[in-house]
Amino acid sequence: MAGTDRRGHALEGTIVISTAGEALLRRAAALAARAVALGDAPYGSVLASPDGEARAPIVDYYRF
């Protein structure tokens, strides 16, 4: 059995990401939220090295 999360839900069959991966995901979500605040589509991504270090935020500044 894979165990449970902190709320007691079974982890079997779920994908668990590392703390570093979660930080990168949250950073990309923040970039997407910023894009929405600026009137753009909700997209944001972060280019990361294989060891999980953020290298560059990527945002789409083009409007169609």
N, CA, C and O atoms as a MOPAC input file, in Angstrom:
PM7 MOZYME 1SCF
protein

 N      0.84400 1    -1.18200 1     0.00000 1
 C      0.00000 1     0.00000 1     0.00000 1
 C      0.88700 1     1.24200 1     0.00000 1
 O      1.93700 1     1.26100 1     0.64100 1
 N      0.46500 1     2.26600 1    -0.71400 1
 C      1.25500 1     3.46700 1    -0.87800 1
 C      1.15600 1     4.41700 1     0.30800 1
 O      1.94400 1     5.35900 1     0.39300 1
 N      0.22800 1     4.20600 1     1.21500 1
 C      0.08400 1     5.10800 1     2.35300 1
 C     -1.05000 1     6.09200 1     2.16400 1
 O     -1.89400 1     5.93500 1     1.28200 1
 N     -1.05300 1     7.10900 1     3.00700 1
 C     -2.10600 1     8.11700 1     2.95000 1
 C     -1.48900 1     9.50200 1     3.00100 1
 O     -0.35800 1     9.67700 1     3.45400 1
 N     -2.24800 1    10.48400 1     2.53100 1
 C     -1.79300 1    11.86100 1     2.63900 1
 C     -2.13500 1    12.39100 1     4.03300 1
 O     -2.65000 1    11.65200 1     4.87100 1
 N     -1.85200 1    13.65200 1     4.27300 1
 C     -2.06800 1    14.20400 1     5.61400 1
 C     -3.53500 1    14.30900 1     5.99900 1
 O     -3.85000 1    14.52300 1     7.17000 1
 N     -4.44900 1    14.16100 1     5.02400 1
 C     -5.88400 1    14.16400 1     5.31400 1
 C     -6.45900 1    12.75800 1     5.39600 1
 O     -7.66000 1    12.58500 1     5.60400 1
 N     -5.59600 1    11.74200 1     5.23200 1
 C     -6.04000 1    10.36800 1     5.34700 1
 C     -6.50500 1     9.73500 1     4.05100 1
 O     -6.98400 1     8.60100 1     4.06500 1
 N     -6.37700 1    10.44500 1     2.90800 1
 C     -6.76800 1     9.87900 1     1.62200 1
 C     -5.68600 1     8.94000 1     1.11700 1
 O     -4.49500 1     9.21800 1     1.25900 1
 N     -6.10000 1     7.84000 1     0.53400 1
 C     -5.14800 1     6.86300 1     0.00500 1
 C     -4.33800 1     7.45700 1    -1.13500 1
 O     -4.87700 1     8.16500 1    -1.98500 1
 N     -3.03400 1     7.16600 1    -1.15200 1
 C     -2.15300 1     7.66500 1    -2.19800 1
 C     -1.98300 1     6.68800 1    -3.34900 1
 O     -1.40300 1     7.04400 1    -4.37400 1
 N     -2.46400 1     5.48900 1    -3.20500 1
 C     -2.30400 1     4.48800 1    -4.24500 1
 C     -2.97400 1     4.96600 1    -5.52700 1
 O     -4.13300 1     5.37900 1    -5.51200 1
 N     -2.24400 1     4.91000 1    -6.63200 1
 C     -2.77800 1     5.33100 1    -7.91800 1
 C     -2.71800 1     6.83400 1    -8.14300 1
 O     -3.24100 1     7.32500 1    -9.14300 1
 N     -2.09000 1     7.57500 1    -7.23400 1
 C     -1.96700 1     9.01900 1    -7.40600 1
 C     -0.52800 1     9.37400 1    -7.72900 1
 O      0.38400 1     8.57700 1    -7.50700 1
 N     -0.33300 1    10.54800 1    -8.24200 1
 C      0.99900 1    11.03400 1    -8.56000 1
 C      1.39900 1    12.01700 1    -7.45700 1
 O      0.66100 1    12.95300 1    -7.14900 1
 N      2.55200 1    11.79600 1    -6.88000 1
 C      3.05300 1    12.66900 1    -5.82400 1
 C      4.28100 1    13.37900 1    -6.37400 1
 O      5.20100 1    12.73700 1    -6.88200 1
 N      4.29500 1    14.71200 1    -6.26900 1
 C      5.44900 1    15.46000 1    -6.75700 1
 C      6.29100 1    15.91200 1    -5.57000 1
 O      5.82000 1    15.95900 1    -4.43300 1
 N      7.53000 1    16.24000 1    -5.85700 1
 C      8.44700 1    16.69300 1    -4.81500 1
 C      8.09700 1    18.11200 1    -4.38300 1
 O      7.30400 1    18.79700 1    -5.03000 1
 N      8.69400 1    18.53400 1    -3.29400 1
 C      8.50000 1    19.90400 1    -2.82000 1
 C      9.00600 1    20.89500 1    -3.85900 1
 O      8.37400 1    21.92300 1    -4.09900 1
 N     10.14200 1    20.58800 1    -4.47500 1
 C     10.69000 1    21.46500 1    -5.51200 1
 C      9.75600 1    21.51700 1    -6.71800 1
 O      9.54900 1    22.58400 1    -7.29700 1
 N      9.19500 1    20.37500 1    -7.09800 1
 C      8.25200 1    20.33800 1    -8.20700 1
 C      7.00100 1    21.14100 1    -7.90500 1
 O      6.47400 1    21.83300 1    -8.77600 1
 N      6.52800 1    21.04800 1    -6.67500 1
 C      5.35000 1    21.82000 1    -6.27500 1
 C      5.64400 1    23.31800 1    -6.33400 1
 O      4.79200 1    24.10000 1    -6.75800 1
 N      6.84200 1    23.72100 1    -5.91300 1
 C      7.21400 1    25.13900 1    -5.96600 1
 C      7.23500 1    25.64400 1    -7.40800 1
 O      6.78800 1    26.75800 1    -7.68500 1
 N      7.75400 1    24.82400 1    -8.32400 1
 C      7.77000 1    25.20700 1    -9.73900 1
 C      6.35300 1    25.30900 1   -10.29200 1
 O      6.04200 1    26.23000 1   -11.04700 1
 N      5.50300 1    24.37200 1    -9.91600 1
 C      4.11800 1    24.39000 1   -10.36600 1
 C      3.39300 1    25.63500 1    -9.85700 1
 O      2.64000 1    26.27000 1   -10.59500 1
 N      3.62600 1    25.97600 1    -8.59600 1
 C      2.99500 1    27.17900 1    -8.03000 1
 C      3.50700 1    28.44400 1    -8.71600 1
 O      2.75100 1    29.39200 1    -8.92600 1
 N      4.78500 1    28.45200 1    -9.06200 1
 C      5.34000 1    29.62500 1    -9.76500 1
 C      4.70200 1    29.77800 1   -11.15000 1
 O      4.37900 1    30.89000 1   -11.56800 1
 N      4.52300 1    28.66900 1   -11.85000 1
 C      3.87400 1    28.71800 1   -13.16600 1
 C      2.42400 1    29.17600 1   -13.03100 1
 O      1.93600 1    29.93900 1   -13.86500 1
 N      1.73200 1    28.71600 1   -11.98500 1
 C      0.35000 1    29.14400 1   -11.76700 1
 C      0.29200 1    30.63800 1   -11.46700 1
 O     -0.63500 1    31.32300 1   -11.89800 1
 N      1.27700 1    31.14400 1   -10.73000 1
 C      1.32400 1    32.58100 1   -10.44000 1
 C      1.55200 1    33.38700 1   -11.71700 1
 O      0.97000 1    34.45800 1   -11.89200 1
 N      2.39600 1    32.87100 1   -12.60500 1
 C      2.61000 1    33.55200 1   -13.89100 1
 C      1.32500 1    33.57300 1   -14.71200 1
 O      1.01200 1    34.56900 1   -15.36400 1
 N      0.58500 1    32.47000 1   -14.67600 1
 C     -0.68600 1    32.41100 1   -15.40100 1
 C     -1.68600 1    33.40000 1   -14.80500 1
 O     -2.40900 1    34.06800 1   -15.54400 1
 N     -1.73200 1    33.49700 1   -13.49300 1
 C     -2.63400 1    34.45000 1   -12.83500 1
 C     -2.25700 1    35.88200 1   -13.19800 1
 O     -3.12800 1    36.72700 1   -13.40000 1
 N     -0.96100 1    36.14900 1   -13.27800 1
 C     -0.50800 1    37.48500 1   -13.67700 1
 C     -0.93200 1    37.79400 1   -15.11000 1
 O     -1.34600 1    38.91100 1   -15.41900 1
 N     -0.82300 1    36.79400 1   -15.97700 1
 C     -1.24300 1    36.99200 1   -17.36700 1
 C     -2.72500 1    37.35200 1   -17.43800 1
 O     -3.11200 1    38.24600 1   -18.19000 1
 N     -3.54400 1    36.66500 1   -16.66500 1
 C     -4.98300 1    36.95900 1   -16.63200 1
 C     -5.21500 1    38.38200 1   -16.13500 1
 O     -6.03900 1    39.10800 1   -16.69100 1
 N     -4.49300 1    38.78200 1   -15.09000 1
 C     -4.64100 1    40.13700 1   -14.54600 1
 C     -4.27600 1    41.19700 1   -15.57200 1
 O     -4.79000 1    42.31400 1   -15.52600 1
 N     -3.39100 1    40.85000 1   -16.49800 1
 C     -2.98700 1    41.78200 1   -17.55000 1
 C     -3.85900 1    41.68000 1   -18.79700 1
 O     -3.61100 1    42.35700 1   -19.79500 1
 N     -4.89100 1    40.82000 1   -18.73100 1
 C     -5.81400 1    40.69200 1   -19.85200 1
 C     -5.41300 1    39.65100 1   -20.88100 1
 O     -5.98900 1    39.60500 1   -21.96800 1
 N     -4.44300 1    38.82100 1   -20.55900 1
 C     -3.98500 1    37.79900 1   -21.49400 1
 C     -4.59500 1    36.44000 1   -21.15500 1
 O     -5.31700 1    36.29300 1   -20.16800 1
 N     -4.29000 1    35.45900 1   -21.99000 1
 C     -4.74200 1    34.08900 1   -21.74300 1
 C     -4.01100 1    33.52500 1   -20.52800 1
 O     -2.89100 1    33.94100 1   -20.23300 1
 N     -4.63500 1    32.58000 1   -19.81800 1
 C     -4.06500 1    32.07400 1   -18.56500 1
 C     -2.96900 1    31.02400 1   -18.75700 1
 O     -3.15500 1    29.85600 1   -18.41500 1
 N     -1.83000 1    31.44500 1   -19.30500 1
 C     -0.72000 1    30.52200 1   -19.52100 1
 C      0.54100 1    31.04700 1   -18.86100 1
 O      0.84000 1    32.23800 1   -18.94600 1
 N      1.27200 1    30.17900 1   -18.21400 1
 C      2.56000 1    30.52700 1   -17.63700 1
 C      3.35200 1    29.24600 1   -17.46600 1
 O      2.77900 1    28.19600 1   -17.17200 1
 N      4.64200 1    29.31700 1   -17.64300 1
 C      5.47800 1    28.14200 1   -17.44900 1
 C      6.83400 1    28.58600 1   -16.91600 1
 O      7.20300 1    29.75700 1   -17.01100 1
 N      7.55700 1    27.64000 1   -16.36200 1
 C      8.88000 1    27.90600 1   -15.82100 1
 C      9.82600 1    26.86100 1   -16.39400 1
 O      9.58900 1    25.66100 1   -16.25900 1
 N     10.87800 1    27.31100 1   -17.02200 1
 C     11.90500 1    26.41400 1   -17.53800 1
 C     12.81400 1    26.04100 1   -16.37300 1
 O     13.34800 1    26.91700 1   -15.69300 1
 N     12.99200 1    24.73900 1   -16.14100 1
 C     13.79700 1    24.28000 1   -15.00300 1
 C     14.88300 1    23.32300 1   -15.46200 1
 O     14.73300 1    22.62700 1   -16.46600 1
 N     15.97600 1    23.29800 1   -14.71700 1
 C     17.06500 1    22.36600 1   -14.99300 1
 C     16.66100 1    20.97600 1   -14.49900 1
 O     15.68200 1    20.85200 1   -13.76200 1
 N     17.39000 1    19.93500 1   -14.88500 1
 C     17.05900 1    18.58100 1   -14.43000 1
 C     17.06000 1    18.42500 1   -12.90500 1
 O     16.37400 1    17.55500 1   -12.36700 1
 N     17.83100 1    19.26800 1   -12.21100 1
 C     17.85600 1    19.18000 1   -10.75100 1
 C     16.74400 1    20.00600 1   -10.09200 1
 O     16.69200 1    20.10900 1    -8.86600 1
 N     15.86100 1    20.59000 1   -10.90000 1
 C     14.70600 1    21.30900 1   -10.36600 1
 C     14.91900 1    22.78500 1   -10.13100 1
 O     14.04300 1    23.45200 1    -9.58100 1
 N     16.06400 1    23.31500 1   -10.53500 1
 C     16.32700 1    24.74100 1   -10.35500 1
 C     15.62400 1    25.54600 1   -11.44800 1
 O     15.77500 1    25.25200 1   -12.63300 1
 N     14.86100 1    26.55300 1   -11.05100 1
 C     14.16500 1    27.40800 1   -12.01500 1
 C     15.19600 1    28.21100 1   -12.79600 1
 O     16.05500 1    28.87500 1   -12.21500 1
 N     15.10200 1    28.14300 1   -14.11000 1
 C     16.03900 1    28.86700 1   -14.97000 1
 C     15.43900 1    30.14200 1   -15.53400 1
 O     16.10300 1    31.17800 1   -15.58100 1
 N     14.18000 1    30.06900 1   -15.96400 1
 C     13.57600 1    31.25100 1   -16.57200 1
 C     12.06200 1    31.12700 1   -16.57900 1
 O     11.52600 1    30.08200 1   -16.94800 1
 N     11.36800 1    32.18400 1   -16.17600 1
 C      9.91500 1    32.17700 1   -16.33500 1
 C      9.58800 1    32.45000 1   -17.80300 1
 O     10.28400 1    33.21700 1   -18.46800 1
 N      8.54800 1    31.83300 1   -18.29000 1
 C      8.14600 1    32.03400 1   -19.67800 1
 C      6.70800 1    32.51300 1   -19.69700 1
 O      5.81200 1    31.85000 1   -19.17300 1
 N      6.49700 1    33.66000 1   -20.29900 1
 C      5.14100 1    34.18500 1   -20.44500 1
 C      4.93100 1    34.56500 1   -21.89500 1
 O      5.87900 1    34.90200 1   -22.60500 1
 N      3.71400 1    34.51100 1   -22.31800 1
 C      3.36400 1    34.83000 1   -23.69900 1
 C      2.85400 1    36.25900 1   -23.74800 1
 O      1.76600 1    36.55500 1   -23.25400 1
 N      3.63300 1    37.13700 1   -24.33600 1
 C      3.24200 1    38.52900 1   -24.39500 1
 C      2.54800 1    38.90900 1   -25.69700 1
 O      2.23300 1    40.07700 1   -25.92400 1
 N      2.31600 1    37.92600 1   -26.54300 1
 C      1.68000 1    38.20500 1   -27.82800 1
 C      0.17600 1    38.17500 1   -27.69700 1
 O     -0.38000 1    37.27400 1   -27.06900 1
 N     -0.47700 1    39.14100 1   -28.27500 1
 C     -1.93700 1    39.17500 1   -28.28000 1
 C     -2.40700 1    39.03200 1   -29.71700 1
 O     -1.82200 1    39.59900 1   -30.64100 1
 N     -3.46900 1    38.26700 1   -29.88600 1
 C     -3.99800 1    38.04600 1   -31.23000 1
 C     -5.24300 1    38.85100 1   -31.44100 1
 O     -5.83800 1    38.79700 1   -32.51800 1

